[in-house]
PDB file of C-alpha atoms in Angstrom:
ATOM      1  CA  MET A 286      -0.187  -0.183   0.183  1.00  0.00           C
ATOM      2  CA  SER A 287       0.948   3.497  -0.780  1.00  0.00           C
ATOM      3  CA  ALA A 288       0.580   5.904   1.682  1.00  0.00           C
ATOM      4  CA  MET A 289       0.340   8.678  -0.798  1.00  0.00           C
ATOM      5  CA  SER A 290      -2.815   6.570  -2.362  1.00  0.00           C
ATOM      6  CA  VAL A 291      -6.116   6.186  -1.276  1.00  0.00           C
ATOM      7  CA  HIS A 292      -7.236   2.304  -0.686  1.00  0.00           C
ATOM      8  CA  GLY A 293     -10.067   1.626  -2.571  1.00  0.00           C
ATOM      9  CA  ILE A 294     -13.790   2.047  -1.731  1.00  0.00           C
ATOM     10  CA  HIS A 295     -15.110   3.256   1.934  1.00  0.00           C
ATOM     11  CA  HIS A 296     -18.817   3.651   0.825  1.00  0.00           C
ATOM     12  CA  VAL A 297     -20.845   4.979  -1.389  1.00  0.00           C
ATOM     13  CA  THR A 298     -23.740   6.980  -0.548  1.00  0.00           C
ATOM     14  CA  CYS A 299     -26.689   7.442  -2.170  1.00  0.00           C
ATOM     15  CA  PHE A 300     -30.332   9.029  -2.412  1.00  0.00           C
ATOM     16  CA  SER A 301     -33.764   6.822  -2.201  1.00  0.00           C
ATOM     17  CA  GLY A 302     -37.355   7.071  -1.442  1.00  0.00           C
ATOM     18  CA  ASP A 303     -39.583   5.640   1.286  1.00  0.00           C
ATOM     19  CA  PRO A 304     -37.070   4.405   3.358  1.00  0.00           C
ATOM     20  CA  GLN A 305     -38.996   0.978   4.862  1.00  0.00           C
ATOM     21  CA  GLU A 306     -39.004   0.052   1.341  1.00  0.00           C
ATOM     22  CA  ASN A 307     -35.440   0.795   1.304  1.00  0.00           C
ATOM     23  CA  LEU A 308     -34.735  -1.130   4.216  1.00  0.00           C
ATOM     24  CA  ASP A 309     -36.541  -4.085   2.970  1.00  0.00           C
ATOM     25  CA  PHE A 310     -34.989  -4.442  -0.346  1.00  0.00           C
ATOM     26  CA  TYR A 311     -31.587  -4.118   1.054  1.00  0.00           C
ATOM     27  CA  VAL A 312     -31.767  -6.070   3.877  1.00  0.00           C
ATOM     28  CA  GLY A 313     -34.902  -8.487   2.999  1.00  0.00           C
ATOM     29  CA  VAL A 314     -33.759  -8.635  -0.518  1.00  0.00           C
ATOM     30  CA  LEU A 315     -30.237  -8.206  -0.527  1.00  0.00           C
ATOM     31  CA  GLY A 316     -29.314  -9.968   2.754  1.00  0.00           C
ATOM     32  CA  LEU A 317     -27.536  -6.661   3.930  1.00  0.00           C
ATOM     33  CA  ARG A 318     -27.182  -5.978   7.558  1.00  0.00           C
ATOM     34  CA  LEU A 319     -28.518  -2.208   8.786  1.00  0.00           C
ATOM     35  CA  VAL A 320     -25.212  -1.268  10.665  1.00  0.00           C
ATOM     36  CA  LYS A 321     -26.451   2.098  11.663  1.00  0.00           C
ATOM     37  CA  ARG A 322     -29.473   3.855  11.779  1.00  0.00           C
ATOM     38  CA  SER A 323     -28.729   7.671  11.995  1.00  0.00           C
ATOM     39  CA  VAL A 324     -29.869  11.008  10.252  1.00  0.00           C
ATOM     40  CA  ASN A 325     -27.801  13.315   7.901  1.00  0.00           C
ATOM     41  CA  GLN A 326     -25.792  15.348   9.891  1.00  0.00           C
ATOM     42  CA  ASP A 327     -26.150  18.148   7.584  1.00  0.00           C
ATOM     43  CA  ALA A 328     -30.140  17.793   7.314  1.00  0.00           C
ATOM     44  CA  PRO A 329     -31.143  15.990  10.731  1.00  0.00           C
ATOM     45  CA  GLU A 330     -34.812  15.776   9.633  1.00  0.00           C
ATOM     46  CA  VAL A 331     -33.594  12.905   7.236  1.00  0.00           C
ATOM     47  CA  TYR A 332     -32.567   9.360   7.762  1.00  0.00           C
ATOM     48  CA  HIS A 333     -29.264   8.242   7.266  1.00  0.00           C
ATOM     49  CA  LEU A 334     -29.246   4.457   6.506  1.00  0.00           C
ATOM     50  CA  PHE A 335     -25.982   2.279   6.484  1.00  0.00           C
ATOM     51  CA  TYR A 336     -25.939  -1.271   5.093  1.00  0.00           C
ATOM     52  CA  ALA A 337     -22.848  -3.201   5.358  1.00  0.00           C
ATOM     53  CA  ASP A 338     -21.533  -6.784   5.958  1.00  0.00           C
ATOM     54  CA  GLY A 339     -21.904  -8.283   9.438  1.00  0.00           C
ATOM     55  CA  VAL A 340     -19.827  -5.880  11.429  1.00  0.00           C
ATOM     56  CA  GLY A 341     -19.776  -2.851   9.009  1.00  0.00           C
ATOM     57  CA  THR A 342     -16.589  -3.395   7.583  1.00  0.00           C
ATOM     58  CA  PRO A 343     -15.156  -0.358   5.524  1.00  0.00           C
ATOM     59  CA  GLY A 344     -15.345  -1.279   1.786  1.00  0.00           C
ATOM     60  CA  THR A 345     -18.654  -3.326   2.115  1.00  0.00           C
ATOM     61  CA  ASP A 346     -20.831   0.068   3.234  1.00  0.00           C
ATOM     62  CA  LEU A 347     -23.731   1.502   1.032  1.00  0.00           C
ATOM     63  CA  THR A 348     -25.268   4.153   2.849  1.00  0.00           C
ATOM     64  CA  PHE A 349     -28.782   6.160   1.749  1.00  0.00           C
ATOM     65  CA  PHE A 350     -30.629   9.436   2.452  1.00  0.00           C
ATOM     66  CA  PRO A 351     -34.490   8.443   2.202  1.00  0.00           C
ATOM     67  CA  GLN A 352     -36.607  11.277   1.022  1.00  0.00           C
ATOM     68  CA  PRO A 353     -40.238  10.535  -0.056  1.00  0.00           C
ATOM     69  CA  GLY A 354     -41.446  12.935  -2.881  1.00  0.00           C
ATOM     70  CA  ILE A 355     -37.654  14.038  -4.492  1.00  0.00           C
ATOM     71  CA  ALA A 356     -37.844  14.086  -8.085  1.00  0.00           C
ATOM     72  CA  PRO A 357     -35.957  11.153  -9.904  1.00  0.00           C
ATOM     73  CA  GLY A 358     -32.047  11.882 -10.359  1.00  0.00           C
ATOM     74  CA  LYS A 359     -31.045  12.207 -14.038  1.00  0.00           C
ATOM     75  CA  PRO A 360     -28.132  10.031 -15.154  1.00  0.00           C
ATOM     76  CA  GLY A 361     -25.361  12.085 -16.787  1.00  0.00           C
ATOM     77  CA  THR A 362     -22.046  13.230 -17.013  1.00  0.00           C
ATOM     78  CA  GLY A 363     -20.415  14.545 -13.863  1.00  0.00           C
ATOM     79  CA  LEU A 364     -21.844  11.752 -11.526  1.00  0.00           C
ATOM     80  CA  SER A 365     -21.158   8.169 -10.597  1.00  0.00           C
ATOM     81  CA  VAL A 366     -23.928   6.174 -12.372  1.00  0.00           C
ATOM     82  CA  GLU A 367     -24.074   2.447 -10.926  1.00  0.00           C
ATOM     83  CA  VAL A 368     -23.047   0.646  -7.577  1.00  0.00           C
ATOM     84  CA  ARG A 369     -21.490  -2.938  -8.314  1.00  0.00           C
ATOM     85  CA  PHE A 370     -20.960  -5.303  -5.341  1.00  0.00           C
ATOM     86  CA  ALA A 371     -19.104  -8.240  -5.266  1.00  0.00           C
ATOM     87  CA  ILE A 372     -20.470 -11.845  -4.838  1.00  0.00           C
ATOM     88  CA  PRO A 373     -18.166 -15.099  -4.875  1.00  0.00           C
ATOM     89  CA  THR A 374     -17.284 -16.964  -7.902  1.00  0.00           C
ATOM     90  CA  GLY A 375     -20.104 -19.372  -8.901  1.00  0.00           C
ATOM     91  CA  SER A 376     -22.817 -17.319  -6.812  1.00  0.00           C
ATOM     92  CA  ALA A 377     -24.477 -15.922  -9.933  1.00  0.00           C
ATOM     93  CA  GLU A 378     -27.319 -18.499 -10.380  1.00  0.00           C
ATOM     94  CA  TYR A 379     -28.116 -18.210  -6.719  1.00  0.00           C
ATOM     95  CA  TRP A 380     -28.761 -14.609  -7.098  1.00  0.00           C
ATOM     96  CA  ARG A 381     -30.678 -15.260 -10.321  1.00  0.00           C
ATOM     97  CA  ARG A 382     -33.009 -17.246  -8.645  1.00  0.00           C
ATOM     98  CA  ARG A 383     -33.438 -14.801  -5.833  1.00  0.00           C
ATOM     99  CA  LEU A 384     -33.907 -12.093  -7.571  1.00  0.00           C
ATOM    100  CA  ARG A 385     -36.639 -13.909  -9.778  1.00  0.00           C
ATOM    101  CA  GLU A 386     -38.155 -14.998  -6.605  1.00  0.00           C
ATOM    102  CA  HIS A 387     -38.545 -11.496  -5.172  1.00  0.00           C
ATOM    103  CA  HIS A 388     -40.073 -10.127  -8.947  1.00  0.00           C
ATOM    104  CA  VAL A 389     -36.531  -7.922  -9.340  1.00  0.00           C
ATOM    105  CA  GLU A 390     -35.977  -7.445 -13.200  1.00  0.00           C
ATOM    106  CA  PHE A 391     -32.266  -7.860 -14.024  1.00  0.00           C
ATOM    107  CA  ALA A 392     -30.233  -8.652 -17.302  1.00  0.00           C
ATOM    108  CA  ASN A 393     -27.075 -10.547 -17.852  1.00  0.00           C
ATOM    109  CA  GLN A 394     -25.415  -7.422 -19.120  1.00  0.00           C
ATOM    110  CA  ALA A 395     -22.337  -8.214 -21.460  1.00  0.00           C
ATOM    111  CA  CYS A 396     -19.474  -6.788 -18.998  1.00  0.00           C
ATOM    112  CA  PRO A 397     -16.080  -5.935 -19.820  1.00  0.00           C
ATOM    113  CA  PHE A 398     -13.030  -7.315 -18.339  1.00  0.00           C
ATOM    114  CA  ASP A 399     -14.547 -10.758 -18.788  1.00  0.00           C
ATOM    115  CA  GLU A 400     -16.991 -10.425 -15.540  1.00  0.00           C
ATOM    116  CA  THR A 401     -19.807 -12.359 -14.987  1.00  0.00           C
ATOM    117  CA  MET A 402     -22.206  -9.180 -13.879  1.00  0.00           C
ATOM    118  CA  ILE A 403     -25.912  -9.274 -12.815  1.00  0.00           C
ATOM    119  CA  SER A 404     -27.844  -6.154 -13.599  1.00  0.00           C
ATOM    120  CA  PHE A 405     -30.629  -4.486 -11.912  1.00  0.00           C
ATOM    121  CA  VAL A 406     -32.167  -1.438 -10.314  1.00  0.00           C
ATOM    122  CA  ASP A 407     -33.194  -0.918  -6.596  1.00  0.00           C
ATOM    123  CA  PRO A 408     -36.962   0.299  -6.213  1.00  0.00           C
ATOM    124  CA  HIS A 409     -36.251   3.852  -6.334  1.00  0.00           C
ATOM    125  CA  GLY A 410     -34.329   3.328  -9.356  1.00  0.00           C
ATOM    126  CA  LEU A 411     -30.749   3.330  -8.080  1.00  0.00           C
ATOM    127  CA  ARG A 412     -28.444   1.042 -11.129  1.00  0.00           C
ATOM    128  CA  LEU A 413     -26.948  -1.814  -8.921  1.00  0.00           C
ATOM    129  CA  ALA A 414     -24.906  -4.491 -10.322  1.00  0.00           C
ATOM    130  CA  LEU A 415     -23.273  -8.033  -8.626  1.00  0.00           C
ATOM    131  CA  VAL A 416     -19.953  -9.300 -10.335  1.00  0.00           C
ATOM    132  CA  GLU A 417     -18.432 -12.567  -9.585  1.00  0.00           C
ATOM    133  CA  SER A 418     -15.299 -11.866  -8.061  1.00  0.00           C
ATOM    134  CA  ASP A 419     -12.460 -14.373  -6.512  1.00  0.00           C
ATOM    135  CA  GLY A 420     -10.650 -11.483  -5.152  1.00  0.00           C
ATOM    136  CA  PRO A 421      -9.449 -11.343  -1.559  1.00  0.00           C
ATOM    137  CA  HIS A 422     -12.294  -9.506   0.581  1.00  0.00           C
ATOM    138  CA  GLU A 423     -12.528  -8.010   4.251  1.00  0.00           C
ATOM    139  CA  ALA A 424     -16.260  -8.880   4.530  1.00  0.00           C
ATOM    140  CA  VAL A 425     -18.130 -10.568   7.276  1.00  0.00           C
ATOM    141  CA  PRO A 426     -20.851 -12.559   6.951  1.00  0.00           C
ATOM    142  CA  TRP A 427     -23.930 -12.164   8.827  1.00  0.00           C
ATOM    143  CA  GLU A 428     -25.196 -14.883  10.728  1.00  0.00           C
ATOM    144  CA  ARG A 429     -29.133 -13.063  10.490  1.00  0.00           C
ATOM    145  CA  SER A 430     -29.301 -12.757   6.817  1.00  0.00           C
ATOM    146  CA  ALA A 431     -32.027 -13.892   4.648  1.00  0.00           C
ATOM    147  CA  VAL A 432     -28.829 -15.195   2.342  1.00  0.00           C
ATOM    148  CA  PRO A 433     -26.422 -17.802   2.894  1.00  0.00           C
ATOM    149  CA  PRO A 434     -22.782 -16.855   4.226  1.00  0.00           C
ATOM    150  CA  GLU A 435     -21.686 -18.508   0.870  1.00  0.00           C
ATOM    151  CA  HIS A 436     -23.454 -16.277  -1.413  1.00  0.00           C
ATOM    152  CA  GLN A 437     -23.556 -13.077   0.690  1.00  0.00           C
ATOM    153  CA  LEU A 438     -22.437  -9.999  -0.356  1.00  0.00           C
ATOM    154  CA  ARG A 439     -18.779  -9.463  -0.400  1.00  0.00           C
ATOM    155  CA  GLY A 440     -18.559  -5.273  -0.373  1.00  0.00           C
ATOM    156  CA  MET A 441     -17.986  -2.793  -3.214  1.00  0.00           C
ATOM    157  CA  HIS A 442     -16.172  -4.540  -6.288  1.00  0.00           C
ATOM    158  CA  SER A 443     -16.265  -1.020  -8.527  1.00  0.00           C
ATOM    159  CA  VAL A 444     -18.391   2.005  -9.015  1.00  0.00           C
ATOM    160  CA  LEU A 445     -19.493   3.140 -12.788  1.00  0.00           C
ATOM    161  CA  ALA A 446     -18.686   7.020 -13.604  1.00  0.00           C
ATOM    162  CA  TRP A 447     -19.607   9.119 -16.905  1.00  0.00           C
ATOM    163  CA  GLU A 448     -17.200  11.808 -18.024  1.00  0.00           C
ATOM    164  CA  ALA A 449     -17.680  14.335 -20.680  1.00  0.00           C
ATOM    165  CA  SER A 450     -13.802  13.922 -21.129  1.00  0.00           C
ATOM    166  CA  LEU A 451     -11.854  11.474 -19.535  1.00  0.00           C
ATOM    167  CA  ALA A 452      -8.430  13.621 -19.867  1.00  0.00           C
ATOM    168  CA  ARG A 453      -8.657  15.636 -16.766  1.00  0.00           C
ATOM    169  CA  SER A 454     -10.571  12.946 -14.732  1.00  0.00           C
ATOM    170  CA  SER A 455      -7.748  10.394 -15.459  1.00  0.00           C
ATOM    171  CA  THR A 456      -4.860  13.095 -14.737  1.00  0.00           C
ATOM    172  CA  PHE A 457      -6.360  13.664 -11.229  1.00  0.00           C
ATOM    173  CA  LEU A 458      -7.485  10.104 -10.436  1.00  0.00           C
ATOM    174  CA  THR A 459      -3.516   8.743 -11.044  1.00  0.00           C
ATOM    175  CA  GLN A 460      -1.913  11.965  -9.522  1.00  0.00           C
ATOM    176  CA  ALA A 461      -4.082  13.044  -6.739  1.00  0.00           C
ATOM    177  CA  LEU A 462      -5.413   9.784  -5.467  1.00  0.00           C
ATOM    178  CA  GLY A 463      -2.920   7.303  -6.326  1.00  0.00           C
ATOM    179  CA  PHE A 464      -4.726   5.214  -9.172  1.00  0.00           C
ATOM    180  CA  GLU A 465      -3.577   3.682 -11.784  1.00  0.00           C
ATOM    181  CA  HIS A 466      -4.767   3.261 -15.462  1.00  0.00           C
ATOM    182  CA  LEU A 467      -5.519  -0.563 -15.862  1.00  0.00           C
ATOM    183  CA  ALA A 468      -7.506  -1.244 -18.929  1.00  0.00           C
ATOM    184  CA  THR A 469      -9.502   0.055 -21.476  1.00  0.00           C
ATOM    185  CA  GLU A 470     -12.534  -2.088 -23.050  1.00  0.00           C
ATOM    186  CA  GLY A 471     -14.563  -0.029 -25.569  1.00  0.00           C
ATOM    187  CA  VAL A 472     -15.377   3.352 -24.193  1.00  0.00           C
ATOM    188  CA  THR A 473     -14.885   1.762 -20.140  1.00  0.00           C
ATOM    189  CA  HIS A 474     -11.664   2.313 -18.725  1.00  0.00           C
ATOM    190  CA  ARG A 475     -10.847   0.834 -15.449  1.00  0.00           C
ATOM    191  CA  PHE A 476      -8.441   2.421 -12.775  1.00  0.00           C
ATOM    192  CA  GLY A 477      -7.159   1.029  -9.481  1.00  0.00           C
ATOM    193  CA  VAL A 478      -5.505   1.334  -6.519  1.00  0.00           C
ATOM    194  CA  ASP A 479      -3.185  -1.068  -4.651  1.00  0.00           C
ATOM    195  CA  GLY A 480      -3.079  -3.394  -7.552  1.00  0.00           C
ATOM    196  CA  GLY A 481      -6.666  -3.139  -8.471  1.00  0.00           C
ATOM    197  CA  GLY A 482      -8.293  -5.819  -6.916  1.00  0.00           C
ATOM    198  CA  SER A 483     -12.061  -6.171  -6.042  1.00  0.00           C
ATOM    199  CA  GLY A 484     -13.163  -3.226  -3.776  1.00  0.00           C
ATOM    200  CA  LYS A 485     -10.495  -0.845  -5.385  1.00  0.00           C
ATOM    201  CA  LEU A 486     -11.563   0.072  -8.753  1.00  0.00           C
ATOM    202  CA  ILE A 487     -13.444   2.730 -10.638  1.00  0.00           C
ATOM    203  CA  ASP A 488     -14.756   2.168 -14.356  1.00  0.00           C
ATOM    204  CA  VAL A 489     -14.960   5.356 -16.192  1.00  0.00           C
ATOM    205  CA  GLN A 490     -17.247   5.812 -19.627  1.00  0.00           C
ATOM    206  CA  GLU A 491     -16.232   8.831 -21.527  1.00  0.00           C
ATOM    207  CA  VAL A 492     -19.755   9.680 -22.445  1.00  0.00           C
ATOM    208  CA  PRO A 493     -19.537  13.108 -24.400  1.00  0.00           C
ATOM    209  CA  ASP A 494     -22.881  12.878 -26.081  1.00  0.00           C
ATOM    210  CA  GLN A 495     -24.546  12.668 -22.575  1.00  0.00           C
ATOM    211  CA  SER A 496     -26.004  15.550 -20.829  1.00  0.00           C
ATOM    212  CA  ARG A 497     -24.914  16.346 -17.535  1.00  0.00           C
ATOM    213  CA  GLY A 498     -26.343  14.540 -14.689  1.00  0.00           C
ATOM    214  CA  ARG A 499     -28.683  15.518 -11.623  1.00  0.00           C
ATOM    215  CA  TRP A 500     -29.144  14.166  -8.295  1.00  0.00           C
ATOM    216  CA  GLY A 501     -32.396  13.146  -7.481  1.00  0.00           C
ATOM    217  CA  LEU A 502     -34.219   9.759  -6.492  1.00  0.00           C
ATOM    218  CA  GLY A 503     -32.186   6.883  -7.595  1.00  0.00           C
ATOM    219  CA  SER A 504     -28.902   8.742  -8.023  1.00  0.00           C
ATOM    220  CA  ILE A 505     -25.513   8.292  -6.209  1.00  0.00           C
ATOM    221  CA  HIS A 506     -24.648  11.363  -4.013  1.00  0.00           C
ATOM    222  CA  HIS A 507     -20.574  10.505  -3.626  1.00  0.00           C
ATOM    223  CA  VAL A 508     -18.138   7.826  -3.228  1.00  0.00           C
ATOM    224  CA  ALA A 509     -16.092   8.053  -0.419  1.00  0.00           C
ATOM    225  CA  TRP A 510     -12.440   6.475  -0.543  1.00  0.00           C
ATOM    226  CA  ARG A 511     -10.582   4.553   2.298  1.00  0.00           C
ATOM    227  CA  THR A 512      -7.832   6.310   3.756  1.00  0.00           C
ATOM    228  CA  THR A 513      -6.136   4.558   6.958  1.00  0.00           C
ATOM    229  CA  ASP A 514      -6.252   7.654   9.555  1.00  0.00           C
ATOM    230  CA  THR A 515      -6.222  11.189  10.075  1.00  0.00           C
ATOM    231  CA  ASP A 516      -2.428  11.036   9.235  1.00  0.00           C
ATOM    232  CA  HIS A 517      -3.215   9.551   6.020  1.00  0.00           C
ATOM    233  CA  GLU A 518      -6.407  11.569   5.134  1.00  0.00           C
ATOM    234  CA  MET A 519      -4.679  14.896   5.573  1.00  0.00           C
ATOM    235  CA  VAL A 520      -1.573  13.907   2.950  1.00  0.00           C
ATOM    236  CA  VAL A 521      -3.897  12.796   0.377  1.00  0.00           C
ATOM    237  CA  ARG A 522      -5.892  15.812   1.224  1.00  0.00           C
ATOM    238  CA  GLU A 523      -2.920  17.728   0.301  1.00  0.00           C
ATOM    239  CA  ARG A 524      -2.210  15.977  -3.035  1.00  0.00           C
ATOM    240  CA  VAL A 525      -5.659  16.601  -3.862  1.00  0.00           C
ATOM    241  CA  GLN A 526      -5.634  20.397  -3.648  1.00  0.00           C
ATOM    242  CA  ALA A 527      -2.529  20.411  -5.029  1.00  0.00           C
ATOM    243  CA  SER A 528      -3.949  18.814  -8.070  1.00  0.00           C
ATOM    244  CA  GLY A 529      -6.644  22.037  -8.416  1.00  0.00           C
ATOM    245  CA  ALA A 530      -9.764  20.521  -6.274  1.00  0.00           C
ATOM    246  CA  HIS A 531     -11.413  22.383  -3.560  1.00  0.00           C
ATOM    247  CA  PRO A 532     -11.270  19.864  -0.610  1.00  0.00           C
ATOM    248  CA  THR A 533     -13.040  21.003   2.593  1.00  0.00           C
ATOM    249  CA  PRO A 534     -11.840  20.825   6.139  1.00  0.00           C
ATOM    250  CA  GLN A 535     -11.571  17.462   7.754  1.00  0.00           C
ATOM    251  CA  ILE A 536     -15.420  17.116   9.227  1.00  0.00           C
ATOM    252  CA  ASP A 537     -15.755  14.652  12.047  1.00  0.00           C
ATOM    253  CA  ARG A 538     -18.831  12.313  11.305  1.00  0.00           C
ATOM    254  CA  PHE A 539     -17.773  10.202  14.477  1.00  0.00           C
ATOM    255  CA  TRP A 540     -17.792   7.018  13.217  1.00  0.00           C
ATOM    256  CA  PHE A 541     -14.970   8.230  10.452  1.00  0.00           C
ATOM    257  CA  LYS A 542     -13.782  11.375   9.664  1.00  0.00           C
ATOM    258  CA  SER A 543     -14.348  13.146   5.925  1.00  0.00           C
ATOM    259  CA  VAL A 544     -12.915  15.153   3.568  1.00  0.00           C
ATOM    260  CA  TYR A 545     -15.178  16.078   0.188  1.00  0.00           C
ATOM    261  CA  PHE A 546     -13.987  17.628  -3.125  1.00  0.00           C
ATOM    262  CA  ARG A 547     -15.395  17.674  -6.487  1.00  0.00           C
ATOM    263  CA  GLU A 548     -12.937  15.797  -9.326  1.00  0.00           C
ATOM    264  CA  PRO A 549     -12.365  18.005 -12.437  1.00  0.00           C
ATOM    265  CA  GLY A 550     -15.619  16.070 -14.283  1.00  0.00           C
ATOM    266  CA  GLY A 551     -17.829  17.117 -10.836  1.00  0.00           C
ATOM    267  CA  ILE A 552     -18.133  14.150  -9.127  1.00  0.00           C
ATOM    268  CA  LEU A 553     -18.237  14.365  -5.734  1.00  0.00           C
ATOM    269  CA  PHE A 554     -15.766  12.215  -4.025  1.00  0.00           C
ATOM    270  CA  GLU A 555     -14.739  11.966  -0.163  1.00  0.00           C
ATOM    271  CA  LEU A 556     -12.197  10.731   1.965  1.00  0.00           C
ATOM    272  CA  ALA A 557     -13.015   8.564   4.787  1.00  0.00           C
ATOM    273  CA  THR A 558     -10.806   7.026   7.461  1.00  0.00           C
ATOM    274  CA  ASP A 559     -11.467   3.480   8.472  1.00  0.00           C
ATOM    275  CA  GLY A 560     -11.988   4.011  11.732  1.00  0.00           C
ATOM    276  CA  PRO A 561     -13.267   4.492  14.682  1.00  0.00           C
ATOM    277  CA  GLY A 562     -15.867   2.313  13.184  1.00  0.00           C
ATOM    278  CA  PHE A 563     -19.865   1.800  13.743  1.00  0.00           C
ATOM    279  CA  ASP A 564     -19.180  -0.234  16.929  1.00  0.00           C
ATOM    280  CA  ARG A 565     -17.664   3.179  18.429  1.00  0.00           C
ATOM    281  CA  ASP A 566     -21.377   3.417  20.082  1.00  0.00           C
ATOM    282  CA  GLU A 567     -23.162   0.354  19.845  1.00  0.00           C
ATOM    283  CA  ASP A 568     -22.409  -2.907  20.618  1.00  0.00           C
ATOM    284  CA  SER A 569     -21.579  -5.279  17.552  1.00  0.00           C
ATOM    285  CA  SER A 570     -24.236  -7.234  18.188  1.00  0.00           C
ATOM    286  CA  ASN A 571     -27.020  -4.599  18.140  1.00  0.00           C
ATOM    287  CA  LEU A 572     -25.668  -2.463  15.542  1.00  0.00           C
ATOM    288  CA  GLY A 573     -28.629  -0.707  13.646  1.00  0.00           C
ATOM    289  CA  GLU A 574     -31.327  -1.645  15.761  1.00  0.00           C
ATOM    290  CA  LYS A 575     -31.952   1.936  17.216  1.00  0.00           C
ATOM    291  CA  LEU A 576     -31.464   5.535  15.983  1.00  0.00           C
ATOM    292  CA  ILE A 577     -27.842   6.395  16.911  1.00  0.00           C
ATOM    293  CA  LEU A 578     -27.360  10.271  16.979  1.00  0.00           C
ATOM    294  CA  PRO A 579     -23.762  11.359  17.257  1.00  0.00           C
ATOM    295  CA  PRO A 580     -23.044  13.513  20.810  1.00  0.00           C
ATOM    296  CA  TRP A 581     -23.381  17.296  19.136  1.00  0.00           C
ATOM    297  CA  LEU A 582     -27.057  16.012  18.055  1.00  0.00           C
ATOM    298  CA  GLU A 583     -27.952  13.833  21.143  1.00  0.00           C
ATOM    299  CA  PRO A 584     -29.482  17.486  22.776  1.00  0.00           C
ATOM    300  CA  HIS A 585     -32.352  17.425  19.942  1.00  0.00           C
ATOM    301  CA  ARG A 586     -33.367  13.909  19.787  1.00  0.00           C
ATOM    302  CA  ALA A 587     -36.561  14.528  20.853  1.00  0.00           C
ATOM    303  CA  GLN A 588     -37.434  16.880  17.920  1.00  0.00           C
ATOM    304  CA  ILE A 589     -35.267  14.467  15.501  1.00  0.00           C
ATOM    305  CA  GLU A 590     -37.282  11.382  16.397  1.00  0.00           C
ATOM    306  CA  ALA A 591     -40.598  13.132  15.966  1.00  0.00           C
ATOM    307  CA  ALA A 592     -39.714  13.719  12.205  1.00  0.00           C
ATOM    308  CA  LEU A 593     -38.922  10.387  11.494  1.00  0.00           C
ATOM    309  CA  PRO A 594     -40.868   7.498  10.681  1.00  0.00           C
ATOM    310  CA  THR A 595     -40.751   4.078  12.566  1.00  0.00           C
ATOM    311  CA  LEU A 596     -38.538   1.853  10.819  1.00  0.00           C
ATOM    312  CA  ARG A 597     -39.021  -2.128  11.197  1.00  0.00           C
ATOM    313  CA  ILE A 598     -36.624  -4.743  10.224  1.00  0.00           C
ATOM    314  CA  PRO A 599     -37.479  -7.545   8.150  1.00  0.00           C
ATOM    315  CA  SER A 600     -36.522 -10.698   9.398  1.00  0.00           C
ATOM    316  CA  ALA A 601     -34.886 -13.537   7.703  1.00  0.00           C
TER     317      ALA A 601
END
């Protein structure tokens, strides 16, 4: 690992609609664990739901801001447009059966780089894919998942981004974040860090004929990249700033520390530290079971709880 580069995907954050529908799909259908039930720290009247493996390992985490009634997002340039999870090699047929049982339409999409991939959308329009991967994964199985351990999602495999022009984004990925260009197939350019294994990838498609994307229902808000700790994060932040971006100061999110910025094509990225982790304020056996607020919002708990709908975790 290079101390100058990020170390793969930390989490991806998206917009959804009804929070119970979101919870039913990601826990009840995809078998992920709700590891943190909190609020958007910048808009605490909105839930922030975190789904991950059995313990909330960095790199397995897909998070949502559920906002019923928001306008649909528009896929386009300057956005990440698809989240791709890793599944064990040989699990594709299991997942085809499971998606059919839950009436989820899918496509066995022709995938670059000789990967076996199943593509579908979640109930609110977010583009998802499952990719068979042999690579080592840090994911810890969740014993109460509806999905057997041998078929559970193993965390993020990659994200797909659309850019109007590749050149500036490519330079930024390699010089500021430490990626290397691994391969090109058609319009898809694959970049990776730390050797480019599963969870350490971003696929960029140059699509100059597409119009600018727009956030909304079913869209990706940002992609967060792993840094080991504050010192590492601040080293990468300096590189980001030197490359012409405008990173925020480090922000304490309580379970990790964050820096936000836009890459040259307009996609919102985050640097996120691997710790302290989701078990900082909850026992690991009870993650996600109740509303958790960071300390600075705790004095407003009554007002915040009154604004949020009740959620029920689906049983396996």
